[in-house]
Coordinates of C-alpha atoms in Angstrom, one line a residue:
M385 CA 14.5 -16.9 -181.3
S386 CA 13.2 -19.1 -178.3
K387 CA 10.2 -18.2 -176.6
T388 CA 10.5 -16.4 -173.1
E389 CA 8.2 -16.8 -170.2
V390 CA 7.3 -13.5 -169.2
L391 CA 4.9 -13.7 -166.3
T392 CA 4.6 -15.9 -163.5
S393 CA 2.1 -15.6 -160.7
A394 CA 2.5 -16.2 -156.9
S395 CA -0.6 -17.3 -154.9
F396 CA -1.1 -17.0 -151.3
D397 CA -3.8 -18.6 -149.3
I398 CA -5.8 -16.9 -146.9
A399 CA -4.7 -17.5 -143.3
E400 CA -7.0 -17.2 -140.2
I401 CA -6.2 -15.6 -136.5
S402 CA -8.6 -16.3 -133.7
V403 CA -8.3 -15.3 -130.2
P404 CA -11.0 -16.0 -127.5
I405 CA -12.0 -13.6 -125.0
V406 CA -13.6 -15.3 -121.9
W407 CA -15.2 -13.9 -118.7
S408 CA -17.6 -15.5 -115.9
K409 CA -20.8 -14.4 -114.6
K410 CA -19.2 -13.5 -111.4
D411 CA -17.2 -11.2 -113.4
E412 CA -20.3 -9.3 -114.5
V413 CA -21.7 -9.6 -110.8
Q414 CA -18.5 -7.7 -109.5
N415 CA -18.6 -5.1 -112.2
P416 CA -22.3 -4.0 -112.6
S417 CA -22.2 -1.3 -115.4
E418 CA -24.0 1.4 -113.1
N419 CA -21.1 1.2 -110.3
Q420 CA -18.1 0.4 -112.4
K421 CA -15.0 2.8 -112.5
I422 CA -13.7 1.1 -115.7
S423 CA -15.9 -0.6 -118.3
L424 CA -15.5 -4.1 -118.2
A425 CA -16.5 -5.0 -121.7
T426 CA -14.2 -2.1 -122.9
T427 CA -11.2 -3.6 -121.1
R428 CA -11.8 -7.0 -122.4
M429 CA -12.1 -6.0 -125.9
S430 CA -8.8 -3.9 -125.3
N431 CA -6.9 -6.9 -124.2
G432 CA -8.3 -9.1 -126.6
I433 CA -7.1 -6.7 -129.6
D434 CA -3.9 -6.3 -128.1
S435 CA -3.5 -10.3 -127.6
H436 CA -4.7 -10.7 -131.1
D437 CA -2.0 -8.1 -132.6
D438 CA 0.7 -9.7 -130.4
L439 CA -0.1 -13.0 -132.1
I440 CA 0.2 -11.4 -135.5
E441 CA 3.8 -10.2 -134.3
Q442 CA 4.7 -13.9 -133.3
Y443 CA 3.6 -15.4 -136.6
I444 CA 5.4 -13.0 -138.6
F445 CA 8.7 -14.1 -137.2
A446 CA 8.0 -17.7 -137.8
T447 CA 7.9 -19.9 -141.0
S448 CA 4.4 -20.9 -141.3
T449 CA 1.9 -21.0 -138.2
N450 CA -1.6 -22.3 -139.1
G451 CA -1.5 -21.2 -142.5
F452 CA 0.1 -17.7 -141.7
L453 CA 3.2 -17.2 -143.7
G454 CA 6.1 -15.5 -141.7
L455 CA 9.4 -14.1 -142.8
D456 CA 11.4 -17.3 -142.6
T457 CA 9.1 -18.5 -145.3
H458 CA 9.8 -14.9 -147.7
I459 CA 13.1 -14.4 -146.7
V460 CA 15.5 -17.3 -146.2
D461 CA 19.1 -17.3 -145.2
A462 CA 20.0 -19.1 -148.4
G463 CA 18.0 -17.2 -150.6
T464 CA 16.3 -20.0 -152.2
G465 CA 13.3 -21.8 -151.1
S466 CA 9.4 -22.3 -152.9
D467 CA 7.3 -19.0 -152.0
G468 CA 4.0 -18.4 -153.4
G469 CA 4.2 -21.7 -155.4
I470 CA 7.4 -20.6 -157.2
D471 CA 10.5 -22.3 -156.8
S472 CA 13.5 -20.0 -156.7
S473 CA 15.7 -23.0 -157.4
T474 CA 14.4 -23.0 -161.2
N475 CA 13.4 -19.3 -161.0
T476 CA 16.5 -17.9 -159.7
W477 CA 15.0 -14.5 -160.1
W478 CA 12.8 -15.2 -157.4
R479 CA 15.4 -15.6 -154.6
N480 CA 15.9 -13.1 -151.9
Q481 CA 19.1 -11.2 -151.4
Q482 CA 21.3 -12.3 -148.3
A483 CA 24.7 -11.6 -146.9
T484 CA 26.4 -13.2 -143.8
Y485 CA 28.0 -11.3 -140.7
V486 CA 30.1 -12.2 -137.7
D487 CA 29.9 -9.6 -135.3
D488 CA 30.2 -5.7 -135.0
T489 CA 33.4 -5.7 -137.3
D490 CA 31.4 -6.6 -140.4
I491 CA 27.9 -6.4 -139.5
E492 CA 27.7 -2.8 -141.3
S493 CA 29.3 -4.3 -144.4
A494 CA 27.0 -7.3 -144.7
F495 CA 24.2 -4.3 -144.4
T496 CA 25.5 -2.6 -147.2
T497 CA 25.9 -6.0 -149.4
V498 CA 22.0 -6.7 -148.8
W499 CA 21.0 -3.1 -149.5
N500 CA 22.6 -2.9 -152.5
A501 CA 21.3 -6.2 -153.6
C502 CA 17.8 -5.3 -152.7
A503 CA 18.1 -1.8 -154.3
K504 CA 19.6 -3.1 -157.9
G505 CA 21.1 0.2 -158.5
S506 CA 17.5 1.4 -159.5
G507 CA 13.8 1.8 -158.7
A508 CA 13.7 4.4 -155.8
T509 CA 10.5 3.3 -154.5
L510 CA 11.7 -0.2 -154.1
L511 CA 14.6 0.6 -152.0
P512 CA 14.5 -1.2 -148.5
T513 CA 12.8 1.3 -145.9
L514 CA 12.4 -1.0 -143.1
M515 CA 14.7 -3.3 -141.2
V516 CA 13.9 -5.5 -138.3
S517 CA 15.6 -8.2 -136.3
D518 CA 16.0 -8.8 -132.5
G519 CA 17.0 -6.1 -130.0
S520 CA 20.3 -7.4 -129.3
T521 CA 21.4 -7.4 -132.9
Q522 CA 20.0 -4.0 -133.2
A523 CA 22.1 -2.8 -130.4
L524 CA 25.2 -4.5 -131.9
F525 CA 24.8 -2.4 -135.0
E526 CA 24.1 0.8 -133.1
G527 CA 27.3 0.4 -131.3
T528 CA 29.4 0.5 -134.4
Q529 CA 27.7 4.1 -135.5
Q530 CA 29.0 7.5 -135.2
A531 CA 26.8 9.9 -133.4
N532 CA 24.7 11.4 -136.5
Q533 CA 25.3 8.3 -138.9
R534 CA 22.4 6.5 -137.3
Y535 CA 19.7 9.0 -138.5
V536 CA 17.8 8.8 -141.8
D537 CA 17.0 12.6 -142.1
T538 CA 17.9 15.8 -140.3
Q539 CA 14.7 16.1 -138.6
E540 CA 15.5 12.9 -136.5
L541 CA 18.6 14.7 -135.3
K542 CA 16.4 16.6 -132.6
A543 CA 17.1 15.8 -128.9
G544 CA 14.8 13.0 -127.9
F545 CA 14.6 11.1 -130.9
K546 CA 15.6 7.3 -130.7
I547 CA 15.4 6.3 -134.3
L548 CA 18.0 4.2 -135.8
G549 CA 18.2 3.8 -139.5
F550 CA 20.8 2.7 -142.2
K551 CA 20.7 4.4 -145.7
T552 CA 17.0 4.6 -146.7
A553 CA 15.7 2.0 -144.1
R554 CA 14.5 2.6 -140.4
Y555 CA 15.9 -0.1 -138.3
V556 CA 13.5 -1.4 -135.5
F557 CA 13.3 -4.7 -133.3
S558 CA 11.1 -7.0 -132.1
Q559 CA 11.1 -9.1 -129.0
Y560 CA 9.8 -12.2 -131.1
A561 CA 12.7 -11.7 -133.8
D562 CA 16.1 -13.4 -133.9
T563 CA 19.7 -12.3 -135.2
D564 CA 18.3 -12.5 -138.9
V565 CA 18.1 -8.5 -140.1
N566 CA 15.4 -8.4 -142.5
F567 CA 15.1 -5.9 -145.5
L568 CA 11.6 -5.1 -146.4
N569 CA 9.8 -2.5 -148.6
P570 CA 5.9 -2.0 -148.5
K571 CA 5.6 -2.3 -152.2
S572 CA 7.4 -5.5 -152.2
F573 CA 6.4 -7.0 -148.9
Q574 CA 2.5 -6.5 -147.4
L575 CA 0.5 -7.9 -144.7
V576 CA -3.1 -8.0 -146.5
A577 CA -6.2 -8.2 -144.1
S578 CA -10.0 -8.7 -145.0
K579 CA -11.5 -5.3 -144.8
E580 CA -14.8 -7.3 -143.5
Y581 CA -12.8 -9.5 -141.0
F582 CA -9.8 -7.9 -139.4
R583 CA -10.2 -7.7 -135.7
D584 CA -13.9 -8.9 -136.1
R585 CA -15.6 -9.6 -132.8
G586 CA -17.9 -12.6 -133.2
E587 CA -21.1 -13.1 -131.2
T588 CA -21.2 -13.8 -127.6
Q589 CA -21.8 -17.4 -126.3
E590 CA -22.5 -19.0 -123.2
I591 CA -19.9 -21.7 -122.6
P592 CA -21.6 -25.1 -122.1
N593 CA -21.8 -26.6 -118.5
A594 CA -19.8 -23.3 -117.0
N595 CA -20.9 -20.1 -115.6
G596 CA -19.3 -17.8 -118.1
F597 CA -19.2 -16.4 -121.8
V598 CA -16.9 -16.5 -124.7
T599 CA -16.4 -14.2 -128.0
K600 CA -13.7 -14.4 -130.5
I601 CA -11.5 -11.6 -132.0
Y602 CA -11.2 -13.0 -135.5
S603 CA -8.9 -12.1 -138.8
A604 CA -8.5 -13.4 -142.2
L605 CA -5.1 -11.8 -143.3
Q606 CA -2.0 -13.0 -145.2
T607 CA 1.8 -11.9 -145.8
V608 CA 2.3 -11.5 -149.5
T609 CA 5.1 -10.5 -151.7
D610 CA 5.1 -9.8 -155.5
N611 CA 9.0 -8.9 -156.0
R612 CA 11.0 -11.5 -153.6
S613 CA 14.2 -10.4 -155.1
R614 CA 13.7 -7.0 -153.4
L615 CA 13.7 -8.7 -149.9
G616 CA 17.0 -9.4 -148.0
V617 CA 18.4 -10.7 -145.0
A618 CA 21.9 -10.4 -143.2
H619 CA 22.3 -13.5 -141.0
V620 CA 25.1 -15.1 -138.9

């Protein structure tokens, strides 16, 4: 009997995201704490966190940005590529699943092919639970569905619910995504963030040679996968 390699490890470096919050002394003069109706500090922090989270969403749909790995690294149209230091050209079990579609006539068939490949006929906890693409592709798929076929469970049949689903997965869209429809599962794909440094606000510093101040919203985080073969994409 020949020796078999039974364990290979994927390794992902930590990425950093930093969003500056800048305001001037004039802003503070115009918004004195004793008279202000809306807290200037609270509004700045809220806007800074929204910008921080929006940046994460942008990065998720890219390949690699400032060390942050997006879906285009973990899930590629060809199913191949190197991810986490494992080359799927040699380690074929590390390839993500994929299928192609042309338009609304075959998009549901492509979804079925990818979903079945990710499910592998077993492992209920590893089935795709989330699908994401751009809004136009989601609308293309929704137009092919019968009235009640789009829902995941009966509770979503209630009037007013606008949830779209396919088999076990809920289908959402992002303004930063494209026509690639990604199939995900939280056990196989995660966004891991530092407990100490997620949305951490740094110290306020005065800007040199300017009448203003700056602080930063900082996060140390990374997207990771421990089972790339359970991820998939339907693409044109």
